[in-house]
Each structure stands twice: as C-alpha cells, then as structure tokens.
PDB file of C-alpha atoms and ligand atoms in Angstrom:
ATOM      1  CA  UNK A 266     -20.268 -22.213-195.102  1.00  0.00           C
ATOM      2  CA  UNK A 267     -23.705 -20.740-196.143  1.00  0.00           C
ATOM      3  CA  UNK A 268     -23.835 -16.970-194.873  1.00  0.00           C
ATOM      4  CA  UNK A 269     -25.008 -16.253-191.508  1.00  0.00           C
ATOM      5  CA  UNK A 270     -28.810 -15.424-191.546  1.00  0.00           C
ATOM      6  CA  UNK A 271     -28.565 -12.654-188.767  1.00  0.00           C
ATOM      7  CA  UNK A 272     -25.902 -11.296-190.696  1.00  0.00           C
ATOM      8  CA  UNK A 273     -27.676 -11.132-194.509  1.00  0.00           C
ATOM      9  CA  UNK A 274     -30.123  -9.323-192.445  1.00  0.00           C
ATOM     10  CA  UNK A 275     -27.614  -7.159-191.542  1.00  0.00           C
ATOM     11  CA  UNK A 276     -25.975  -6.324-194.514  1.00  0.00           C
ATOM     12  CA  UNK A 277     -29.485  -6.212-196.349  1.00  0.00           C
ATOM     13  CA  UNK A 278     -30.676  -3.616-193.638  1.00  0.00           C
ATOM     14  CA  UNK A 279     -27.877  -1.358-193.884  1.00  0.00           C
ATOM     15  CA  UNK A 280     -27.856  -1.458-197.406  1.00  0.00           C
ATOM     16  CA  UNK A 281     -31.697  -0.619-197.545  1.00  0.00           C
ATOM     17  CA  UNK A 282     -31.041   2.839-195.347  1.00  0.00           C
ATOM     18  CA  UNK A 283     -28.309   3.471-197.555  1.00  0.00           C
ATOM     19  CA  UNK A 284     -28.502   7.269-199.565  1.00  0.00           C
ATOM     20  CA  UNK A 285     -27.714   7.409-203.273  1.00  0.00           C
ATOM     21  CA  UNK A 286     -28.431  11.395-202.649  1.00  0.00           C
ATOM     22  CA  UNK A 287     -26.368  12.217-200.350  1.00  0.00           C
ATOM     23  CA  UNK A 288     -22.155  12.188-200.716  1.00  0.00           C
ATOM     24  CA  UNK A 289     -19.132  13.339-200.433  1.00  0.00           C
ATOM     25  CA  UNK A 290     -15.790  14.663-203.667  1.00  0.00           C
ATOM     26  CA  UNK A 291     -12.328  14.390-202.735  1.00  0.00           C
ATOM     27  CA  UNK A 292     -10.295  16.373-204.435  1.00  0.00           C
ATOM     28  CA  UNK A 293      -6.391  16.253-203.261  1.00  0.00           C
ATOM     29  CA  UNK A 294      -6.624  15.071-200.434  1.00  0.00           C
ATOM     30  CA  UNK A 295      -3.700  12.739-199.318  1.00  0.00           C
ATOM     31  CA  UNK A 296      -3.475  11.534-195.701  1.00  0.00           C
ATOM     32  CA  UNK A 297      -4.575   8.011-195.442  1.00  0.00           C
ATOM     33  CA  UNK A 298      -5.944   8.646-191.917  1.00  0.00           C
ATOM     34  CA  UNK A 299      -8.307  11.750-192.824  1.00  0.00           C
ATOM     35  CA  UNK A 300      -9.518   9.385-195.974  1.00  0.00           C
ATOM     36  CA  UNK A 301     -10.404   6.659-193.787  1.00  0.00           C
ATOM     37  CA  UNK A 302     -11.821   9.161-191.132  1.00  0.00           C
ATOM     38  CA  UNK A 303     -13.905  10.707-194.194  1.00  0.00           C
ATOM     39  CA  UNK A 304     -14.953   7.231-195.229  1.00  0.00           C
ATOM     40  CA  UNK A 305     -16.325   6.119-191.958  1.00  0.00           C
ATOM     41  CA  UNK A 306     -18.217   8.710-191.423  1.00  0.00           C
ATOM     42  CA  UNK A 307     -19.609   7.810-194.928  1.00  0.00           C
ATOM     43  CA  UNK A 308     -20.579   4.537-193.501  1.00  0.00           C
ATOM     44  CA  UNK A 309     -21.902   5.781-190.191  1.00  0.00           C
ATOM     45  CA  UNK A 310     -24.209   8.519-192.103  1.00  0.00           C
ATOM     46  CA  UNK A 311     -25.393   6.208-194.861  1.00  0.00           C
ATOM     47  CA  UNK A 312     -23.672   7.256-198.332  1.00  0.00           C
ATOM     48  CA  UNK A 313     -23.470   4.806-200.368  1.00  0.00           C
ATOM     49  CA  UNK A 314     -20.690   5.883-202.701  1.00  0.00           C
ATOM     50  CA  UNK A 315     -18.101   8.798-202.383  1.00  0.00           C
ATOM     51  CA  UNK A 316     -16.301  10.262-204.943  1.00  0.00           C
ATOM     52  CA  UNK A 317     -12.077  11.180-205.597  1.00  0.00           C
ATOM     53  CA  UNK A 318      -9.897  12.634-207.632  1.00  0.00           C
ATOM     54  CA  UNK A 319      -7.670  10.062-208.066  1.00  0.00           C
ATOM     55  CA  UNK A 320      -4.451  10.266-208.957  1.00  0.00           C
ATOM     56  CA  UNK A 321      -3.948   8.250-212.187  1.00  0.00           C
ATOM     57  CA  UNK A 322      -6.874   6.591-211.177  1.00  0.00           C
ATOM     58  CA  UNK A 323      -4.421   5.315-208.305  1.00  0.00           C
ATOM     59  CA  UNK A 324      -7.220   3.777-205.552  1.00  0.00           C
ATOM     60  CA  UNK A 325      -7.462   5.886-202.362  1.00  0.00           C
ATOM     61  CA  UNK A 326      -4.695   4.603-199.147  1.00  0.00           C
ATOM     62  CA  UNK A 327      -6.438   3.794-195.985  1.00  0.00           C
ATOM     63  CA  UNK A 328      -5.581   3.446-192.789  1.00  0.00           C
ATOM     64  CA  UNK A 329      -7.538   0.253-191.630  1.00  0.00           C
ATOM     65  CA  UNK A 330      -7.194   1.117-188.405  1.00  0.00           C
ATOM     66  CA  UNK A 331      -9.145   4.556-188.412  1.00  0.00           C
ATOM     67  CA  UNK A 332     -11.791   3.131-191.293  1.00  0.00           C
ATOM     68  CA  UNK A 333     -12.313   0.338-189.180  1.00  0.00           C
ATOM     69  CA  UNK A 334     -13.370  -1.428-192.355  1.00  0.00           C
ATOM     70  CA  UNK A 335     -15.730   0.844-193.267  1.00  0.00           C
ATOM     71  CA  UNK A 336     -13.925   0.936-196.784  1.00  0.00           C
ATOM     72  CA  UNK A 337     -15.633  -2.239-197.460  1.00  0.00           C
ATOM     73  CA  UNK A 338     -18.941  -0.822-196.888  1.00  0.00           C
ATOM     74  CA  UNK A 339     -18.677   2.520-198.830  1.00  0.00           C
ATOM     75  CA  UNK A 340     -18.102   2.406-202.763  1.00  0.00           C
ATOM     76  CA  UNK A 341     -15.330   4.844-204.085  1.00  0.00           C
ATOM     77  CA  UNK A 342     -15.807   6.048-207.419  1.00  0.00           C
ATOM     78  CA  UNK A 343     -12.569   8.221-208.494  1.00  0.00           C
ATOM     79  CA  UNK A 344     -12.406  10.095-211.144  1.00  0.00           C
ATOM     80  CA  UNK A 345      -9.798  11.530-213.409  1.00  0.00           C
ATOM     81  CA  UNK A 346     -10.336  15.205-213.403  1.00  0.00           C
ATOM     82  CA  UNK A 347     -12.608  17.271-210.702  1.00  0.00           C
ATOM     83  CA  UNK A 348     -14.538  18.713-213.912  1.00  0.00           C
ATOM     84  CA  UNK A 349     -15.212  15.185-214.665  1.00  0.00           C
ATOM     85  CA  UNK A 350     -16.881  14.535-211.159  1.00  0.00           C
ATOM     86  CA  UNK A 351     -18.744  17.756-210.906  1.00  0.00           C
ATOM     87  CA  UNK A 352     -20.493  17.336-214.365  1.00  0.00           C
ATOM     88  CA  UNK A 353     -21.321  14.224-213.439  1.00  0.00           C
ATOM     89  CA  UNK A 354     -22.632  14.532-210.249  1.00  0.00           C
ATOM     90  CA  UNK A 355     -24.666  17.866-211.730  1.00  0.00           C
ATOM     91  CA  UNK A 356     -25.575  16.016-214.376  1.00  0.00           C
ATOM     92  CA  UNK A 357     -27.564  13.645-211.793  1.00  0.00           C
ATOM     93  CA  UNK A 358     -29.137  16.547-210.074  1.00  0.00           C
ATOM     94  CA  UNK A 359     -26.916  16.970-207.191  1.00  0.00           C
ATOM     95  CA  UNK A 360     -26.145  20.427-205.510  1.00  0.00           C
ATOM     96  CA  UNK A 361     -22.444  21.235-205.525  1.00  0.00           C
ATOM     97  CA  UNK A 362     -21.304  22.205-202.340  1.00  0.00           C
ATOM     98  CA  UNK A 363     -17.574  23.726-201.943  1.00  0.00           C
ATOM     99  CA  UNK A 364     -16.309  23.924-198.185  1.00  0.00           C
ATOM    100  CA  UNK A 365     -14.438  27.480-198.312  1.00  0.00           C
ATOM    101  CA  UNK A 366     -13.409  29.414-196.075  1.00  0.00           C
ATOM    102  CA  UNK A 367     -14.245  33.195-197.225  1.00  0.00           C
ATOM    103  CA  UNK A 368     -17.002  35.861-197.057  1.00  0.00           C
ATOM    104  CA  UNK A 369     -18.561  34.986-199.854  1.00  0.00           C
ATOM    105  CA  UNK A 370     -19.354  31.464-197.975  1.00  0.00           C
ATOM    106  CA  UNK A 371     -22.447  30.742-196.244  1.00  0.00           C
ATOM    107  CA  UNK A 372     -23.547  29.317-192.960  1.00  0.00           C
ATOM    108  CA  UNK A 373     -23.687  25.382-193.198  1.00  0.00           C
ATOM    109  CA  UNK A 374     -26.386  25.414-190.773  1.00  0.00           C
ATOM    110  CA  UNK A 375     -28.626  27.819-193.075  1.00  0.00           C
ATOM    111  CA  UNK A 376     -28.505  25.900-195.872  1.00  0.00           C
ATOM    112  CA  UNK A 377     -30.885  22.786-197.032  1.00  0.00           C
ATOM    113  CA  UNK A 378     -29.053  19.083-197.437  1.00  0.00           C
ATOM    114  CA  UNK A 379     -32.366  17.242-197.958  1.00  0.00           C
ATOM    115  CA  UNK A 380     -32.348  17.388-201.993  1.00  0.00           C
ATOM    116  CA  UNK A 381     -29.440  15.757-203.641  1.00  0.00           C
ATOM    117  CA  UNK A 382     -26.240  17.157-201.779  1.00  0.00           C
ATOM    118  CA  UNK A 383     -22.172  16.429-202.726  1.00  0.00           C
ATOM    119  CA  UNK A 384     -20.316  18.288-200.159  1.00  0.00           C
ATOM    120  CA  UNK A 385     -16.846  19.023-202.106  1.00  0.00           C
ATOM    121  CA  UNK A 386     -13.807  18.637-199.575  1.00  0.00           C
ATOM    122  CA  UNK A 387     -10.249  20.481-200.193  1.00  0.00           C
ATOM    123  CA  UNK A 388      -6.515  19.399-199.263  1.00  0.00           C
ATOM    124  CA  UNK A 389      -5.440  19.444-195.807  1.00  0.00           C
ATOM    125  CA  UNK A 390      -2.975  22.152-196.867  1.00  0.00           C
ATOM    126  CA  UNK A 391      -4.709  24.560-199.364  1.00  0.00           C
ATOM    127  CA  UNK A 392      -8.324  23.849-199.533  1.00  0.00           C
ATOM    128  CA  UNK A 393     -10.022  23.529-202.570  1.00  0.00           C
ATOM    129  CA  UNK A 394      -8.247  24.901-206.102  1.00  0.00           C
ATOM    130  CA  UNK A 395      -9.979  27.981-207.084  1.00  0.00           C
ATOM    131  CA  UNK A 396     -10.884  26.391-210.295  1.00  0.00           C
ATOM    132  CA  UNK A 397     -12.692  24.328-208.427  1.00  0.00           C
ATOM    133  CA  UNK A 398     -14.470  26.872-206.328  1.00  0.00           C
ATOM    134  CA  UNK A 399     -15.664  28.120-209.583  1.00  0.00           C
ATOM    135  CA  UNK A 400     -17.685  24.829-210.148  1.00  0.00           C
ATOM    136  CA  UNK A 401     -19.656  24.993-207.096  1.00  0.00           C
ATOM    137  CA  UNK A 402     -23.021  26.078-207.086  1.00  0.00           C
ATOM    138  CA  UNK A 403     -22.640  27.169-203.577  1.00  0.00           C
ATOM    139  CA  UNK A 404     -20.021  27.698-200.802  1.00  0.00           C
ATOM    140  CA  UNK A 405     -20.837  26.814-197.651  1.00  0.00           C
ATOM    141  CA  UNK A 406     -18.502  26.981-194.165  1.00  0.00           C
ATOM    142  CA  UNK A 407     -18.490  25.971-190.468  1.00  0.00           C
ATOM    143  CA  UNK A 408     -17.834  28.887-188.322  1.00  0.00           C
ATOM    144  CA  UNK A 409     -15.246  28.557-185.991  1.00  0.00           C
ATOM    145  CA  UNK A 410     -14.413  30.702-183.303  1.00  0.00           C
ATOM    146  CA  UNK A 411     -10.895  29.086-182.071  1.00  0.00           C
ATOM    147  CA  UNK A 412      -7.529  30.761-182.668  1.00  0.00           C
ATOM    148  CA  UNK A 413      -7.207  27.902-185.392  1.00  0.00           C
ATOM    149  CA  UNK A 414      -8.430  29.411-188.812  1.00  0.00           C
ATOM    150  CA  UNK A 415      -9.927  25.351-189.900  1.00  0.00           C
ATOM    151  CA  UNK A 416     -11.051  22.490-189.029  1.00  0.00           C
ATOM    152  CA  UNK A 417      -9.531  18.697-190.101  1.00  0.00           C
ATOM    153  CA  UNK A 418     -10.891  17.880-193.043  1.00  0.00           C
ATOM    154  CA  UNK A 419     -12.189  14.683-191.498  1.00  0.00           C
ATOM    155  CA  UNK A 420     -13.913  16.436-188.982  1.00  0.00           C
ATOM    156  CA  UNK A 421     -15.207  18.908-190.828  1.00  0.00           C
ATOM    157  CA  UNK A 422     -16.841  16.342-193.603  1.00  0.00           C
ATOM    158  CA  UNK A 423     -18.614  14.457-190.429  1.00  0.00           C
ATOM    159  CA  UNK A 424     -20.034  17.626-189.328  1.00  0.00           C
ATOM    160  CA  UNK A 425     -21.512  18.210-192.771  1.00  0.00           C
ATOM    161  CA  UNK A 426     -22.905  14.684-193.332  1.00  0.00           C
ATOM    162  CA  UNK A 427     -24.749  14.433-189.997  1.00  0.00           C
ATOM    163  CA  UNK A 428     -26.543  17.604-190.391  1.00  0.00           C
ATOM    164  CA  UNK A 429     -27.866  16.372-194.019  1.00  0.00           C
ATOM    165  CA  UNK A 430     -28.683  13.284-192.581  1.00  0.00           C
ATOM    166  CA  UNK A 431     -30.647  15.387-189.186  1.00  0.00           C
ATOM    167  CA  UNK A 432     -32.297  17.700-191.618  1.00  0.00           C
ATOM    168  CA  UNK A 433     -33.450  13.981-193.886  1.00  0.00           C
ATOM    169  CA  UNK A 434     -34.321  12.382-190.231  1.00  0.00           C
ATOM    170  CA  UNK A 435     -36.721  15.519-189.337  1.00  0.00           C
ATOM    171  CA  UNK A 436     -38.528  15.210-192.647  1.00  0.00           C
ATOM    172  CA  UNK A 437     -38.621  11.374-192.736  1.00  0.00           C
ATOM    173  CA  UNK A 438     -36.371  11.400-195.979  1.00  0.00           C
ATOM    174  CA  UNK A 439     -34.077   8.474-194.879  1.00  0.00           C
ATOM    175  CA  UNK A 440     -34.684   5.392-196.660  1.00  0.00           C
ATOM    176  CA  UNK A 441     -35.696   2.344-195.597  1.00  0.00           C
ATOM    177  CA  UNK A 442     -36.400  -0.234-198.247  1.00  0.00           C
ATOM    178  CA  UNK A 443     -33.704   0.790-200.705  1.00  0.00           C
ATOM    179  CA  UNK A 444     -35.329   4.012-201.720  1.00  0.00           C
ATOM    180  CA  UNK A 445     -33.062   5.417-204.821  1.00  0.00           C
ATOM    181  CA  UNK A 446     -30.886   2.322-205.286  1.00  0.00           C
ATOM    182  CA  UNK A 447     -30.963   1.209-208.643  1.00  0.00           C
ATOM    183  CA  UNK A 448     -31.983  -2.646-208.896  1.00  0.00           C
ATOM    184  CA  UNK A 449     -28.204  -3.849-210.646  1.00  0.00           C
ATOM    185  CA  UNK A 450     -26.761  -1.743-208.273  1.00  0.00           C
ATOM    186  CA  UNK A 451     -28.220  -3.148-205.479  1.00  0.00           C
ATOM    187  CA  UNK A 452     -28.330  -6.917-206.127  1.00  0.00           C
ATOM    188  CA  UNK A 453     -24.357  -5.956-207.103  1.00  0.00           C
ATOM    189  CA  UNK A 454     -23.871  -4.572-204.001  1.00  0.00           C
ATOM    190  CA  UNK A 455     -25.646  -6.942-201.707  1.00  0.00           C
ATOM    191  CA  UNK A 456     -23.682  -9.557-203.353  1.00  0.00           C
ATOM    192  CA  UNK A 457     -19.952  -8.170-202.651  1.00  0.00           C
ATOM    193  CA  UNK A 458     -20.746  -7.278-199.386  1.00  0.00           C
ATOM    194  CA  UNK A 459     -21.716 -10.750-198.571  1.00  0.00           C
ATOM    195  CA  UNK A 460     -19.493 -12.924-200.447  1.00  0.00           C
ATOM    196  CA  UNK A 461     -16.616 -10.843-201.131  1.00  0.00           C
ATOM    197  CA  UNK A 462     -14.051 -13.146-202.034  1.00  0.00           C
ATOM    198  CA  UNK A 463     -16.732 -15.003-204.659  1.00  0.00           C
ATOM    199  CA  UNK A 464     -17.441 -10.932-206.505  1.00  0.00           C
ATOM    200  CA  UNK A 465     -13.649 -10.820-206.682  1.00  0.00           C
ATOM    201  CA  UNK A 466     -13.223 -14.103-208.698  1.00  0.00           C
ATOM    202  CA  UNK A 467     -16.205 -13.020-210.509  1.00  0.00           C
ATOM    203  CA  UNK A 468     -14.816  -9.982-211.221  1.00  0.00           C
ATOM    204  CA  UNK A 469     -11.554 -11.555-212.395  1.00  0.00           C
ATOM    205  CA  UNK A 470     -13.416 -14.065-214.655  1.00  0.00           C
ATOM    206  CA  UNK A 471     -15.453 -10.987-216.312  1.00  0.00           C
ATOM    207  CA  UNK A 472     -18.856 -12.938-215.287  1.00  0.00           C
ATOM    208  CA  UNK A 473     -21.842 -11.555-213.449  1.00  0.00           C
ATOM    209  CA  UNK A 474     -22.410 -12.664-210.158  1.00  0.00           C
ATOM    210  CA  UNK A 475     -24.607 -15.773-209.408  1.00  0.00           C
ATOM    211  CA  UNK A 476     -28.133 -15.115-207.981  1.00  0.00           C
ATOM    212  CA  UNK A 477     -29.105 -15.067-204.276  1.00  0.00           C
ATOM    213  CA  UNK A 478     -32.065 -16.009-202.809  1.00  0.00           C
ATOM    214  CA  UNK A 479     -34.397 -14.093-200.163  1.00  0.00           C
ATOM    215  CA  UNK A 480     -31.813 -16.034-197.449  1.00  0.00           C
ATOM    216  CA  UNK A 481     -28.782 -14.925-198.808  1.00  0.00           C
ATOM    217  CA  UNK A 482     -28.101 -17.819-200.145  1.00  0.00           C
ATOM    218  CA  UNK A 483     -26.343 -18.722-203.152  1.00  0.00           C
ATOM    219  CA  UNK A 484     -28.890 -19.771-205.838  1.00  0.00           C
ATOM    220  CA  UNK A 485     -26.662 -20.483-208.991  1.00  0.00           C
ATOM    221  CA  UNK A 486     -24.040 -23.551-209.454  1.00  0.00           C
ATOM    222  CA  UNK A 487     -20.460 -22.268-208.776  1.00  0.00           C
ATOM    223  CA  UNK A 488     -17.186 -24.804-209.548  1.00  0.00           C
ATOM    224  CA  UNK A 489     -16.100 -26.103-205.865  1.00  0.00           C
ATOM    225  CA  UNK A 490     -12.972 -24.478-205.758  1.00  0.00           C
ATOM    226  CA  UNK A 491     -15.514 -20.819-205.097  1.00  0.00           C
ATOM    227  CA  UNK A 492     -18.181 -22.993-203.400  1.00  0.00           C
ATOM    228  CA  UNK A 493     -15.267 -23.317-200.607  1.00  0.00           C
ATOM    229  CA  UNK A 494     -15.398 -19.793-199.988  1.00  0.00           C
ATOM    230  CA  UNK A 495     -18.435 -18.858-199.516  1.00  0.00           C
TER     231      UNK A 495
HETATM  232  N1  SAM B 684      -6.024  26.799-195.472  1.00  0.00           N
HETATM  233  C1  SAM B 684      -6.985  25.893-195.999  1.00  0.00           C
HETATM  234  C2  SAM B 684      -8.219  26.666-196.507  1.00  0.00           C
HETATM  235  O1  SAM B 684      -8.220  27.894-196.438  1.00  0.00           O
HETATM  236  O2  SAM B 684      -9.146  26.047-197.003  1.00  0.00           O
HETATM  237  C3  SAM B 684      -7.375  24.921-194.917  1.00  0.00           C
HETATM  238  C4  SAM B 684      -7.731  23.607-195.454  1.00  0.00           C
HETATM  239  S1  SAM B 684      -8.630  22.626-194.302  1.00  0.00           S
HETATM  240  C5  SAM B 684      -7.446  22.064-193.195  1.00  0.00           C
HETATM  241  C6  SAM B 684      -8.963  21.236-195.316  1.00  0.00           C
HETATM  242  C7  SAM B 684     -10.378  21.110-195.738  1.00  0.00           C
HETATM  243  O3  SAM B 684     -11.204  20.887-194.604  1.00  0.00           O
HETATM  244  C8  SAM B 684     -10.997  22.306-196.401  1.00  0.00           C
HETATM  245  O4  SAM B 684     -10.668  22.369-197.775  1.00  0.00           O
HETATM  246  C9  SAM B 684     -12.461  22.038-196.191  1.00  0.00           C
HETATM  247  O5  SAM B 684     -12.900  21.065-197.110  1.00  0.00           O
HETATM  248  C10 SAM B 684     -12.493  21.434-194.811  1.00  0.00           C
HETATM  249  N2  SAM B 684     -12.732  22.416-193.729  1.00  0.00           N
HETATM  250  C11 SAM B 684     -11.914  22.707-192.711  1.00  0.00           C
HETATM  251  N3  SAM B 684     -12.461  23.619-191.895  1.00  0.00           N
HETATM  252  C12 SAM B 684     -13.670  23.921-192.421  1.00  0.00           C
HETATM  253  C13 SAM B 684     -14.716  24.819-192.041  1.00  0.00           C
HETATM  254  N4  SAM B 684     -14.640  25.540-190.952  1.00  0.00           N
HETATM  255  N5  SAM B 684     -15.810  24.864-192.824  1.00  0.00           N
HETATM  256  C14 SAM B 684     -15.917  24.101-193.926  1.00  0.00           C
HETATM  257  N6  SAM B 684     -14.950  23.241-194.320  1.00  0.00           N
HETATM  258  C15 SAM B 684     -13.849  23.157-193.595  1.00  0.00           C
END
C-alpha cells in the first residue's frame, strides 16, 4: 500500500519545523517513564535528535505508554562517555547548559536559548556528576519555591525546551522548510519515518535507502517480498 498522501504531508511538515539547534544530554538517567516523558517533550518542542550516555551503548528503555510513540519521531544518539557528548556537541557550536541546583546557577528565565542550546539533564537521584558540572559552560536552574528542593527531571526538561522554543517563536527562529537539516540527513530521515519497516531491512542489508518522490512515493525497484510492506 503506497503511503497515505495526507500523511507524507504530515511527516514532511513536522520534519521541516524540526530544530537541529536545539536538544537535550542524558547523562544517568534510568527510569524508563522520565526517558519517555523527556522524549516526548522532544517531539512536542521540535528536537530532532537527543543525546545519552548510554550504558555500553545499551539503547535507552521506554515506556510506550508515556512516549506515546514519540520515540519513533525523535533520533537518540548515545554516547559512550559524557566528555564524548559535550566535545561534540561544543565542537558544533552548541552552548552547554548544566541544570544545577546551587548559587552559582542562574535564572533559566534570564538566560538566551535562541543560539544553539543542549540543556544537560542529571539522575533522578544525584543530579549531574560534578565532573560533569565542570564541562558546562553555564549552569542554569528553575526556581522553586515548594517544600520539595527539585523538580522531576521530566518536568523540569519540558520547562526548559518550551521556553527555547518561546524565546525562537518571538524572534521567528523556528524553521519551516528544513532550516539546518542536512540534505542525507533529511532524505534519511523522511524515509524511516515513512517506511519504517523498508529502512530496517535496508539497514540490515547495509544498502542505502531507495529514492522517494515529491509524493512519498517509492521511486526505486525493491524485491516484492519489501514491496509488501510498504
Ligand atoms: N538532588 C538532586 C540535585 O541536587 O540535583 C536532584 C536531582 S533532580 C530530581 C533530577 C534532575 O532534574 C536534575 O539533575 C536536573 O537535571 C533536573 N531538575 C530538577 N529540578 C530542577 C530545577 N529546579 N532546575 C533545573 N533542573 C532541575
């Protein structure tokens, strides 16, 4: 069955708002539900790829339930080591921000998320190592004024992302047309998200994925067996 042309739009529209400047480092941080929370909000904010710490480069758990299948929409790139993920990241030109809780921490809300922003996210039990604290360029909190010293990390990371993304909104910085995305990484993209099962089999067979045209459609002969699902 040929993809759904109200659908490619879809997909192709979300992907074209999607922010290769804006995301999110997980370091430690173990609860399935507070990934998928984190991952969702990813999805309803626009990142296009988070990062983690992963654990033997173990993939993240999620809870479908609380991602609501967002995981399919949001890339996860995990890295060995957090210095790994930080150089990289800087490397790019993003701004390192740590979530801490301390005086040396500043206000989220005085701070400016519309240049290229990772907002670095700590364990549900200790926060962020303070070798890791050490790597930031600059700590930033939410102040709370509950008898509760924190917030849920899940929580907290949506609060962060949606004022990046109002600060971007006020200044017209969102994109539209796929702004940022590089070309492979968007004709890559477009094509797992709409034939899923087909970039798996690809990716099995070590071969790039076939060509679609402006309909979503696929352009390139593929044996039957993958012409069934698509
Ligand atoms: N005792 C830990 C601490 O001092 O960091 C609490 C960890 S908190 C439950 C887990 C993570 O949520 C933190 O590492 C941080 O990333 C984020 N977080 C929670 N409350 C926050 C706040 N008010 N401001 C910024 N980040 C917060």
């Amino acid at each position: 069955m040929p993809v759904l042309t109200r659908r490619f739009e879809k997909i192709r529209n979300i992907l074209n708002s999607r922010m290769t400047d804006l995301t999110v480092v997980l370091e430690d941080i173990e609860k399935p539900h507070n990934i998928s929370a984190i991952i969702r909000s990813c999805d309803a904010v626009g990142v296009l790829e988070a990062h983690s710490i992963g654990k033997e480069g173990k993939s993240l758990q999620t809870f479908n339930s609380t991602a609501q299948g967002s995981q399919k929409w949001v890339k996860i790139k995990s890295h060995k080591t957090i210095n790994s993920a930080i150089k990289e990241l800087k490397i790019k030109g993003f701004k390192i921000y740590g979530t801490v809780l301390g005086d040396k921490s500043c206000d989220y809300r005085d701070c400016d998320f519309t240049g290229p922003t990772a907002f670095v996210l700590g364990a549900e039990k200790w926060g962020l190592n303070k070798e890791t604290i050490a790597l930031m360029d600059q700590s930033i909190f939410i102040p709370m004024r509950g008898m509760v010293q924190s917030l849920n990390v899940s929580v907290a990371t949506a609060i962060l992302l949606f004022e990046a993304l109002r600060q971007r909104e006020k200044l017209g910085l969102v994109p539209t047309d796929g702004e940022g995305i590089e070309e492979k990484v968007y004709k890559d993209t477009i094509f797992e998200w709409t034939y899923p099962d087909v970039a798996k089999w690809c990716k099995k067979k070590g071969i790039d994925y076939p060509s679609i045209n402006n309909k979503g459609e696929i352009i390139d002969n593929l044996p039957r067996t993958e012409k069934l699902r698509c």
